[in-house]
Amino acid sequence: MSQQRHGNTPGNADGGRAGSVTAFPDLPEATIARLPEYLRALHNLGEAGADTVSSEGLAAAAGVNSAKLRKDLSHLGSYGTRGVGYDVALLIDQIEYVLGLDQRRAVCLVGLGNLGHALAGYDGFASRGFKIVALFDADPSKVGEEIQGLIVRHIEELGRVAVEENIAIGVIATPAGAAQAVADVLVDAGVTSILNFAPCVLSVPSGVDVRKVDLAIELQILSFHEHRKASLTALPGGRSATAAGNQEAVGS
Amino acid sequence: MSQQRHGNTPGNADGGRAGSVTAFPDLPEATIARLPEYLRALHNLGEAGADTVSSEGLAAAAGVNSAKLRKDLSHLGSYGTRGVGYDVALLIDQIEYVLGLDQRRAVCLVGLGNLGHALAGYDGFASRGFKIVALFDADPSKVGEEIQGLIVRHIEELGRVAVEENIAIGVIATPAGAAQAVADVLVDAGVTSILNFAPCVLSVPSGVDVRKVDLAIELQILSFHEHRKASLTALPGGRSATAAGNQEAVGS
DNA sequence: AGGCGCTTGTGAAGGCGTGCACAAATCGCG
DNA sequence: CGCGATTTGTGCACGCCTTCACAAGCGCCT
Ligand SMILES: NC(=O)c1ccc[n+]([C@@H]2O[C@H](COP(=O)([O-])OP(=O)(O)OC[C@H]3O[C@@H](n4cnc5c(N)ncnc54)[C@H](O)[C@@H]3O)[C@@H](O)[C@H]2O)c1
Ligand SMILES: NC(=O)c1ccc[n+]([C@@H]2O[C@H](COP(=O)([O-])OP(=O)(O)OC[C@H]3O[C@@H](n4cnc5c(N)ncnc54)[C@H](O)[C@@H]3O)[C@@H](O)[C@H]2O)c1
């Protein structure tokens, strides 16, 4: 059983960083993960009427350290003006280009149960560069149902439709037991990026990227911190003055 | 990562005791994030009838490197037997204890729209140590609705109910514009852990942990890799080999 | 009892990411 | 036209995390 993890740094001794031949300077993975956050903050600022923004201001809006933000952006090139800041519109274009959002990507969703319905009805995709073009399920009673203007198709059609619609990203919202099988179907159909909501590890060939979202893991991490905090507050002193309310305000 | 860092240990040099009186050795953040994955894998193995498991086997099931797994577990203490492996049941108990899952934690959910309904109906919470004890919304037309045996209450009741039910974790599934206000209400009610699904940065006092789940960010990260992969296959040769060809930056 | 194979636990090395601190660059104004 | 205020871009040091490699420990078989 070789479960391949996405991304590079698989083993190590192998061919090494395959990503170095791209048209981009290799961006650190940590930077890539923050770019979408900067982009969202920039859109907010733009809608608020800002033409330019300083690294300090943008960092605050994105919830990061300003030095980190500057270093992240410097990896994309020099799009700031010293003494002034960054041009909001220009930076938006640049980040969208790097993230490949200038071309609206086609997404398919597999598994239209509880979660799948919510995702299908989510308007946050379209506004962020994605378009759900197909829905699939294995349950005959679900096939044919219309959701948000799309008809649920049987998963057997996935191979054909994926090619027709040029689907690059697949979202899995099936039970864990079916997730690997669905992933295999997606990979066979040529899908090279998968977002997995099922709580399980997927095994995919190298070259296919998998990202996982697991609610229970998030809650358990919070639980750990609760546990730790509880063991701390066992000390005297009790709660400090928190009844007053929030003190922090989002700057600018 | 989220904007809020919990890490204290301002100085460093914890030559042993340090000021923290907690019952735990300080676990690295990265380790904590992986423990839930190990736990899930262990439950699967246990249900499959395994009594013990080697680091190699568990690592494969959890999708990580075996050395990393051993180091992670070594932080909890020595619960393995050399030449044999780890006792599945014992390790489950141990991890659950560390994560604070032995006490079922009360969770409340705010915002019962599209996503909130799916979350409320999700049975993966109960099976992983959590119990949704209350639902809140601000929309009068939603208040009173029964979902999975719970009645949706008005958010103004949150303060009272949170204390009554001893709620430690709040989940925000409202639009981004309302998220900060909801977070403030949760904090005032004594909730010290928040899971935020709204695409925005939350500002909370120190001592409160926030974790964020943002679908669009996940998709955008995948999009970047798609973009990168596409620019690779655009090159002549096509093969994955990193033949000749040096990197070249996009002209600016 | 002793040897042998297997697995854990860990020391050490290297890579990655973060944040400080500051020089370089640009604008606005007198 | 030059000067000061401001902000970017980055060299550098430090700490965290990952990974390798191996000695120590354990059980089983002869
Ligand atoms: N509901 C939530 O809030 C939530 C939250 C976090 C994670 N999840 C995870 O998301 C997944 C889906 O959750 P859910 O609550 O929507 O479950 P669900 O049972 O309501 O829906 C699952 C859907 O997948 C379909 N399906 C099953 N096998 C399939 C296959 N082989 N091919 C195609 N479709 C198939 C089913 O017909 C059903 O429509 C689960 O893995 C769950 O653990 C759900
Ligand atoms: N639907 C999805 O699949 C999805 C996916 C990812 C992220 N999100 C995010 O999750 C959030 C909710 O998404 P949704 O699709 O469920 O939206 P929605 O509009 O369907 O539901 C929002 C709910 O929050 C309630 N609400 C609004 N203001 C409130 C307040 N101040 N206090 C309490 N309740 C309040 C509304 O009455 C409504 O019921 C959004 O921020 C969205 O961006 C949704």
XYZ file of C-alpha atoms (C1' of nucleotides) and ligand atoms in Angstrom:
652
model
C 0.000 0.000 0.000
C 1.619 3.105 -1.097
C -0.347 6.063 -0.186
C 1.142 8.908 -1.985
C 0.898 12.224 -0.505
C 0.481 15.150 -2.740
C 3.093 17.649 -3.424
C 6.738 17.109 -3.658
C 9.084 16.014 -0.984
C 7.831 12.477 -1.279
C 10.838 10.444 -0.486
C 13.732 12.607 -1.085
C 16.522 10.881 -2.824
C 14.487 10.790 -5.982
C 14.427 13.262 -8.762
C 14.022 15.966 -6.277
C 12.052 19.084 -6.703
C 10.173 18.660 -9.881
C 8.613 22.026 -9.592
C 11.677 23.993 -10.456
C 11.116 24.115 -14.174
C 7.904 26.043 -14.006
C 7.291 29.471 -15.300
C 7.159 30.647 -11.710
C 9.888 31.121 -9.285
C 9.233 28.332 -6.857
C 7.034 29.796 -4.273
C 7.333 28.350 -0.809
C 4.334 26.198 0.022
C 3.625 28.371 3.043
C 3.457 31.429 0.861
C 1.063 29.811 -1.571
C -1.240 28.936 1.271
C -1.373 32.584 2.306
C -1.869 34.155 -1.093
C -5.609 33.411 -1.162
C -5.955 35.168 2.161
C -4.176 38.236 0.830
C -6.372 38.124 -2.213
C -9.538 38.125 -0.167
C -8.284 41.001 1.942
C -7.366 42.932 -1.183
C -10.814 42.472 -2.635
C -12.316 43.803 0.542
C -10.014 46.782 0.498
C -10.730 47.428 -3.136
C -14.450 47.416 -2.542
C -13.893 49.804 0.312
C -12.360 52.216 -2.143
C -8.682 51.867 -1.372
C -6.311 52.402 -4.267
C -3.164 51.467 -2.476
C -2.377 49.686 0.734
C 0.721 49.418 2.854
C 2.165 46.099 3.883
C 1.175 46.962 7.410
C -2.429 47.566 6.452
C -2.750 44.521 4.263
C -1.046 42.353 6.836
C -3.540 43.466 9.452
C -6.444 42.744 7.136
C -5.087 39.297 6.391
C -4.119 38.536 9.950
C -0.407 38.059 9.435
C 2.880 39.690 10.258
C 3.814 42.531 7.918
C 7.351 41.308 7.334
C 6.010 37.937 6.339
C 3.614 39.537 3.937
C 6.327 41.599 2.302
C 8.514 38.563 1.917
C 5.644 36.591 0.441
C 4.878 39.303 -2.077
C 8.514 39.802 -2.932
C 8.508 36.239 -4.248
C 6.071 37.316 -6.913
C 8.234 40.238 -7.960
C 8.337 43.878 -7.024
C 4.841 45.161 -7.254
C 5.047 47.690 -4.478
C 6.197 51.271 -4.440
C 8.464 52.314 -1.626
C 7.055 55.087 0.405
C 3.579 54.390 -0.912
C 2.560 50.781 -0.703
C 0.981 48.317 -3.077
C -1.447 49.138 -5.834
C -4.535 47.181 -4.886
C -5.808 46.460 -8.383
C -2.399 45.518 -9.706
C -1.701 43.190 -6.818
C -5.065 41.508 -7.209
C -4.330 40.838 -10.866
C -0.906 39.551 -10.067
C -1.987 37.157 -7.336
C -4.886 35.935 -9.421
C -2.528 35.258 -12.250
C -0.115 33.324 -10.070
C -2.924 31.284 -8.577
C -4.250 30.583 -12.022
C -7.574 32.208 -11.249
C -7.691 34.274 -14.417
C -9.086 31.212 -16.093
C -12.230 30.096 -14.357
C -11.687 26.492 -13.380
C -14.285 23.835 -13.773
C -15.115 21.861 -10.644
C -17.216 18.778 -10.185
C -18.815 17.627 -6.985
C -19.280 13.969 -6.103
C -21.698 12.926 -3.381
C -24.833 14.997 -2.920
C -25.854 14.148 0.572
C -26.010 16.504 3.458
C -22.759 18.251 2.808
C -22.890 17.995 -0.946
C -26.132 19.930 -1.081
C -24.645 22.728 0.966
C -21.593 22.901 -1.256
C -23.643 22.876 -4.425
C -25.629 25.820 -3.133
C -22.608 27.790 -2.072
C -22.114 30.969 -4.009
C -18.622 31.495 -2.711
C -17.182 29.393 -5.495
C -18.225 31.512 -8.431
C -17.044 34.692 -6.808
C -13.626 33.238 -6.229
C -12.746 31.884 -9.606
C -14.478 28.537 -9.757
C -17.527 27.111 -11.409
C -19.276 23.924 -10.471
C -20.116 22.339 -13.791
C -21.298 18.871 -12.783
C -22.746 16.922 -9.868
C -22.429 13.169 -9.437
C -23.861 10.587 -7.108
C -24.174 6.803 -7.058
C -27.628 6.710 -5.502
C -30.248 6.259 -8.230
C -32.759 8.176 -6.163
C -30.474 11.202 -6.239
C -29.652 11.024 -9.928
C -31.854 13.363 -11.915
C -32.458 15.744 -9.055
C -31.923 19.366 -9.960
C -29.772 21.444 -7.657
C -28.981 25.068 -8.380
C -29.677 24.581 -12.044
C -27.565 21.471 -12.387
C -28.853 17.942 -12.796
C -27.271 15.254 -10.642
C -25.743 12.625 -12.888
C -24.755 9.074 -12.215
C -21.123 8.654 -11.350
C -20.625 6.361 -14.320
C -20.927 9.398 -16.499
C -18.065 11.100 -14.748
C -15.395 9.911 -17.141
C -17.180 11.255 -20.178
C -18.376 14.502 -18.670
C -15.015 15.298 -17.111
C -13.416 15.324 -20.508
C -16.253 17.235 -22.144
C -16.247 19.929 -19.515
C -12.503 19.947 -19.008
C -12.826 19.392 -15.303
C -9.602 19.904 -13.407
C -10.775 19.786 -9.828
C -12.981 17.227 -8.126
C -14.610 17.598 -4.743
C -15.414 14.426 -2.810
C -18.323 14.602 -0.375
C -19.177 10.934 -0.102
C -18.874 8.707 2.946
C -15.328 7.652 3.756
C -15.916 4.139 2.529
C -16.584 5.313 -0.991
C -13.981 8.045 -1.168
C -11.080 6.000 -2.480
C -13.199 4.500 -5.230
C -14.418 7.946 -6.216
C -10.873 9.261 -6.198
C -9.846 6.454 -8.527
C -12.644 7.361 -10.904
C -11.640 10.997 -10.826
C -8.022 10.197 -11.514
C -8.966 7.927 -14.395
C -11.013 10.764 -15.802
C -7.965 12.965 -15.836
C -8.742 15.076 -12.808
C -5.482 16.146 -11.202
C -6.673 18.003 -8.128
C -8.970 16.663 -5.448
C -10.545 18.284 -2.438
C -11.574 15.569 -0.012
C -14.150 16.030 2.740
C -14.286 12.383 3.710
C -12.297 11.495 6.809
C -9.839 9.104 5.243
C -6.484 9.026 3.527
C -6.598 8.877 -0.227
C -4.039 7.114 -2.330
C -3.417 8.756 -5.663
C -0.653 8.633 -8.224
C 2.017 11.264 -8.086
C 1.098 14.309 -10.049
C -2.326 14.422 -8.481
C -2.813 16.859 -5.640
C -5.089 16.068 -2.750
C -6.179 18.432 -0.055
C -8.290 17.318 2.822
C -10.794 19.119 4.982
C -11.751 17.265 8.122
C -14.036 18.962 10.565
C -13.523 16.506 13.333
C -9.774 17.045 13.214
C -10.248 20.763 13.586
C -12.500 20.244 16.564
C -10.099 17.804 18.147
C -7.254 20.263 17.853
C -9.434 22.831 19.577
C -10.295 20.230 22.162
C -6.642 19.725 22.938
C -6.174 23.400 23.599
C -9.290 23.404 25.757
C -7.865 20.534 27.710
C -4.575 22.308 28.133
C -6.200 25.576 29.106
C -8.372 23.783 31.629
C -5.366 22.248 33.286
C -3.857 25.693 33.535
C -6.877 27.424 34.988
C -6.976 24.838 37.686
C -4.703 27.264 39.384
C -6.099 30.029 41.572
C -6.783 33.406 40.119
C -9.690 32.260 38.086
C -10.799 34.236 35.155
C -9.302 37.592 34.621
C -11.282 40.601 33.658
C -12.859 39.482 30.453
C -16.409 40.397 31.168
C -15.832 43.824 29.753
C -15.839 42.560 26.265
C -13.654 42.869 23.288
C -10.779 45.167 23.347
C -9.224 44.452 20.065
C -10.408 46.134 16.967
C -9.482 45.335 13.450
C -7.250 48.088 12.379
C -7.889 50.187 9.312
C -2.503 28.938 9.663
C -4.796 30.995 11.682
C -3.937 34.436 12.644
C -3.766 33.703 16.233
C -0.880 31.995 17.633
C -1.125 30.345 20.885
C 2.448 29.740 21.508
C 3.767 31.230 24.600
C 7.218 30.276 25.718
C 8.497 33.700 24.879
C 11.978 33.043 25.938
C 12.762 29.461 25.230
C 15.055 27.334 27.243
C 12.593 25.069 28.860
C 15.356 23.130 30.366
C 12.808 20.932 32.003
C 10.117 22.484 34.011
C 9.690 26.052 32.837
C 6.806 27.984 34.199
C 4.094 25.849 32.705
C 2.448 23.682 35.247
C 0.394 21.854 32.704
C -0.018 18.149 32.960
C 1.449 17.697 29.495
C 4.851 17.964 28.101
C 4.570 20.702 25.542
C 3.656 18.949 22.395
C 4.795 20.557 19.169
C 1.895 22.151 17.336
C 2.619 20.018 14.300
C 2.301 16.883 16.398
C -1.011 17.941 17.862
C -2.393 18.486 14.388
C -1.523 14.926 13.467
C -2.792 13.144 16.560
C -6.416 13.187 15.370
C -5.339 11.516 12.164
C -3.548 8.807 14.082
C -6.590 8.386 16.239
C -8.867 7.873 13.281
C -6.478 5.357 11.763
C -6.276 3.513 15.070
C -10.036 3.264 15.336
C -10.161 1.813 11.851
C -7.472 -0.698 12.704
C -9.182 -1.612 15.933
C -12.454 -2.250 14.183
C -10.574 -4.382 11.702
C -9.501 -6.579 14.588
C -5.896 -5.510 15.015
C -4.515 -5.726 18.537
C -1.187 -4.142 17.810
C 0.228 -2.110 14.991
C 3.749 -1.185 13.984
C 4.796 2.386 13.388
C 5.159 1.478 9.749
C 1.610 0.185 9.539
C 0.047 3.031 11.437
C 2.042 5.566 9.491
C 0.760 4.118 6.249
C -2.799 4.210 7.507
C -2.430 7.808 8.555
C -0.519 8.876 5.479
C 2.676 10.006 7.141
C 6.299 9.072 7.451
C 6.947 6.351 10.035
C 9.815 8.174 11.682
C 7.625 11.188 12.133
C 4.935 9.071 13.674
C 7.322 7.485 16.133
C 8.656 10.858 17.151
C 5.157 12.203 17.577
C 4.135 9.297 19.774
C 7.351 9.444 21.753
C 6.265 12.863 22.930
C 3.341 11.251 24.688
C 5.541 8.740 26.422
C 6.651 5.200 25.673
C 3.559 3.300 24.772
C 5.118 0.946 22.273
C 6.869 -2.367 22.668
C 10.070 -2.837 20.710
C 9.898 -5.762 18.366
C 6.111 -5.735 18.545
C 4.568 -2.348 17.957
C 1.893 -0.311 19.654
C -1.113 -1.672 21.508
C -4.028 -0.282 19.580
C -6.486 0.056 22.451
C -3.910 1.548 24.780
C -2.778 4.072 22.228
C -6.350 5.095 21.479
C -6.965 5.758 25.157
C -3.761 7.679 25.458
C -4.345 9.936 22.480
C -7.944 10.531 23.465
C -6.794 11.522 26.908
C -4.222 13.948 25.581
C -6.709 15.500 23.200
C -9.201 15.817 26.017
C -11.731 13.646 24.249
C -12.504 11.490 27.246
C -14.889 14.202 28.288
C -17.455 14.799 25.608
C -17.284 18.463 24.752
C -20.312 20.605 24.221
C -20.429 22.483 20.930
C -22.809 25.139 19.717
C -23.460 26.070 16.135
C -24.294 29.584 15.028
C -25.861 30.237 11.647
C -28.252 27.645 10.274
C -28.219 28.383 6.622
C -27.006 26.130 3.916
C -23.874 25.010 5.618
C -25.232 25.108 9.136
C -27.940 22.614 8.288
C -25.385 20.192 6.894
C -23.237 20.534 9.992
C -26.157 20.071 12.327
C -27.052 16.862 10.564
C -23.541 15.508 10.566
C -23.129 12.413 12.679
C -19.365 12.561 12.584
C -19.305 14.819 15.606
C -20.834 12.483 18.098
C -18.612 9.626 17.060
C -15.526 11.699 17.567
C -16.066 13.095 21.017
C -18.334 16.060 20.499
C -21.957 16.856 21.053
C -23.858 19.686 19.498
C -25.993 21.002 22.311
C -27.407 24.187 20.880
C -28.180 25.936 17.603
C -28.436 29.700 17.170
C -29.492 32.043 14.420
C -30.477 35.672 14.160
C -33.197 35.210 11.577
C -36.613 35.065 13.300
C -37.917 32.786 10.604
C -35.255 30.230 11.492
C -35.714 30.450 15.243
C -37.954 27.685 16.473
C -37.159 25.315 13.657
C -36.284 21.827 14.813
C -33.166 20.241 13.379
C -32.010 16.823 14.444
C -33.913 17.068 17.656
C -32.631 20.508 18.559
C -34.594 23.720 18.435
C -32.939 26.705 16.817
C -32.729 29.511 19.352
C -32.243 33.199 18.929
C -28.672 34.308 19.242
C -29.591 36.568 22.132
C -30.020 33.455 24.208
C -26.479 32.386 23.516
C -24.982 33.959 26.591
C -27.374 32.227 28.948
C -27.385 28.866 27.251
C -23.620 28.743 26.861
C -23.210 28.921 30.603
C -26.039 26.475 31.309
C -24.695 23.904 28.904
C -21.051 24.596 29.624
C -20.264 25.184 25.988
C -16.566 25.328 25.261
C -16.526 25.340 21.482
C -18.496 27.500 19.085
C -18.851 26.947 15.372
C -19.551 29.972 13.180
C -21.444 29.321 9.960
C -22.838 32.777 9.297
C -21.975 35.117 6.447
C -18.617 36.825 6.782
C -20.201 40.139 7.638
C -21.735 38.734 10.798
C -18.864 36.533 11.883
C -16.983 39.062 13.988
C -20.110 40.050 15.875
C -20.924 36.410 16.524
C -17.384 35.764 17.679
C -17.696 38.641 20.132
C -20.888 37.164 21.512
C -19.263 33.768 21.868
C -16.261 35.213 23.643
C -18.447 37.175 26.006
C -20.315 33.986 26.776
C -17.086 32.361 27.871
C -16.447 30.242 24.813
C -12.713 29.860 24.386
C -12.486 27.897 21.135
C -14.003 28.877 17.814
C -14.207 27.092 14.514
C -14.899 29.637 11.792
C -16.309 28.785 8.388
C -16.798 32.365 7.310
C -14.133 33.718 4.979
C -12.778 36.463 7.178
C -10.236 37.112 9.863
C -11.565 37.109 13.387
C -10.169 39.233 16.126
C -10.366 37.669 19.551
C -8.657 38.231 22.866
C -5.642 36.140 23.655
C -6.575 32.932 25.335
C -9.224 32.210 22.751
C -8.297 29.815 19.970
C -9.628 30.256 16.489
C -9.361 27.797 13.663
C -10.603 28.607 10.240
C -11.907 26.446 7.446
C -12.149 28.170 4.108
C -13.162 26.173 1.105
C -12.238 28.781 -1.428
C -8.720 28.933 -0.079
C -8.343 25.195 -0.473
C -9.565 25.381 -4.029
C -7.277 28.257 -4.822
C -4.279 26.361 -3.550
C -5.274 23.483 -5.804
C -5.706 25.963 -8.600
C -2.157 27.152 -8.169
C -0.852 23.637 -8.498
C -3.002 23.132 -11.566
C -1.544 26.259 -13.028
C 1.935 25.082 -12.244
C 1.342 21.652 -13.651
C -0.129 23.142 -16.800
C 2.895 25.307 -17.331
C 5.043 22.221 -16.990
C 3.236 20.158 -19.560
C 3.376 23.091 -21.913
C 7.054 22.523 -22.199
C 8.372 20.324 -24.979
C 9.200 16.839 -23.943
C 6.282 16.659 -21.625
C 7.788 13.897 -19.554
C 8.182 14.447 -15.890
C 11.906 14.293 -16.222
C 13.652 17.413 -15.223
C 15.763 17.331 -18.280
C 17.508 20.375 -19.409
C 15.830 23.653 -19.264
C 16.569 26.008 -16.524
C 14.028 27.997 -14.781
C 13.065 31.214 -16.361
C 11.097 33.867 -14.699
C 8.154 35.469 -16.315
C 9.244 38.695 -17.760
C 7.968 41.651 -15.965
C 19.802 -20.100 27.499
C 21.300 -17.808 23.719
C 20.962 -15.903 19.309
C 18.315 -13.641 15.815
C 15.078 -10.714 13.690
C 12.093 -7.102 14.318
C 10.602 -2.567 16.091
C 10.888 1.361 18.958
C 12.905 5.543 20.555
C 16.206 9.150 19.651
C 20.619 11.800 18.392
C 22.077 14.512 14.746
C 21.825 17.001 10.448
C 19.618 19.646 7.216
C 15.826 22.374 5.343
C 12.166 25.539 5.880
C 9.824 29.330 7.717
C 9.635 33.397 10.610
C 10.603 37.873 12.188
C 13.932 41.528 13.154
C 16.310 45.275 11.613
C 17.977 48.190 8.157
C 19.524 49.980 3.603
C 17.473 51.476 -0.606
C 13.928 53.767 -3.005
C 10.167 56.874 -3.684
C 7.013 60.745 -2.818
C 5.606 65.274 -1.171
C 6.802 69.704 0.108
C 9.135 73.796 0.964
C 16.131 71.037 -6.237
C 16.992 68.918 -2.113
C 15.387 67.013 2.244
C 12.737 64.382 5.370
C 9.081 61.128 5.996
C 7.570 56.844 4.689
C 7.531 52.174 3.122
C 9.428 48.398 0.461
C 12.588 44.569 -0.201
C 15.885 41.531 1.991
C 20.158 39.782 4.608
C 20.514 37.304 8.600
C 19.916 34.639 12.657
C 17.128 31.568 15.096
C 13.955 27.939 16.128
C 10.844 24.393 14.523
C 10.093 20.416 11.919
C 11.384 16.586 9.165
C 14.143 12.754 7.999
C 17.894 9.583 8.287
C 20.281 6.212 10.595
C 21.210 3.341 14.371
C 21.647 1.588 19.118
C 18.746 -0.389 22.565
C 15.091 -3.400 23.785
C 11.802 -7.181 23.207
C 9.941 -11.645 21.862
C 10.382 -15.923 19.609
C 12.625 -19.923 18.004
C 16.011 -23.340 18.344
N -22.374 16.754 6.717
C -21.348 17.421 7.219
O -21.496 18.493 7.775
C -19.991 16.903 7.092
C -18.985 17.575 7.732
C -17.684 17.127 7.628
C -17.407 16.018 6.870
N -18.376 15.377 6.277
C -18.036 14.205 5.464
O -18.508 14.429 4.168
C -18.947 13.217 3.630
C -20.383 13.354 3.234
O -21.163 13.685 4.364
P -22.714 13.750 4.277
O -23.197 14.137 5.609
O -23.082 14.583 3.120
O -23.097 12.224 3.976
P -24.410 11.683 3.263
O -24.516 10.272 3.604
O -25.528 12.601 3.570
O -24.110 11.834 1.707
C -23.234 10.991 1.036
C -23.626 10.984 -0.437
O -22.644 10.266 -1.189
C -23.305 9.428 -2.094
N -22.445 8.297 -2.423
C -22.176 7.207 -1.692
N -21.327 6.396 -2.342
C -21.030 7.003 -3.488
C -20.221 6.652 -4.595
N -19.496 5.531 -4.596
N -20.164 7.489 -5.631
C -20.887 8.616 -5.625
N -21.669 9.016 -4.618
C -21.740 8.197 -3.558
C -24.548 8.986 -1.389
O -25.515 8.571 -2.309
C -24.963 10.278 -0.665
O -25.758 11.067 -1.491
C -18.737 12.169 4.679
O -17.503 11.537 4.436
C -18.663 12.951 5.939
O -17.853 12.306 6.885
C -19.678 15.790 6.347
N -22.539 26.675 1.971
C -21.296 26.210 1.861
O -21.056 25.151 1.301
C -20.164 26.974 2.405
C -18.913 26.514 2.140
C -17.828 27.192 2.659
C -18.003 28.309 3.415
N -19.230 28.761 3.634
C -19.375 29.929 4.486
O -20.176 29.588 5.569
C -20.988 30.671 5.909
C -22.431 30.272 5.821
O -22.714 29.839 4.522
P -24.186 29.481 4.124
O -24.144 29.032 2.709
O -24.754 28.551 5.115
O -24.916 30.900 4.211
P -26.464 31.161 4.456
O -26.729 32.551 4.048
O -27.248 30.075 3.830
O -26.665 31.021 6.015
C -26.229 31.998 6.899
C -27.065 31.890 8.158
O -26.510 32.721 9.168
C -27.582 33.430 9.792
N -27.077 34.678 10.341
C -26.808 35.827 9.702
N -26.373 36.763 10.550
C -26.379 36.196 11.770
C -26.030 36.652 13.056
N -25.554 37.875 13.269
N -26.160 35.804 14.079
C -26.595 34.558 13.882
N -26.940 34.056 12.683
C -26.826 34.879 11.646
C -28.589 33.652 8.706
O -29.865 33.864 9.278
C -28.504 32.345 7.948
O -29.356 31.386 8.486
C -20.661 31.785 4.963
O -19.706 32.622 5.558
C -20.041 31.071 3.805
O -19.103 31.863 3.151
C -20.340 28.109 3.166
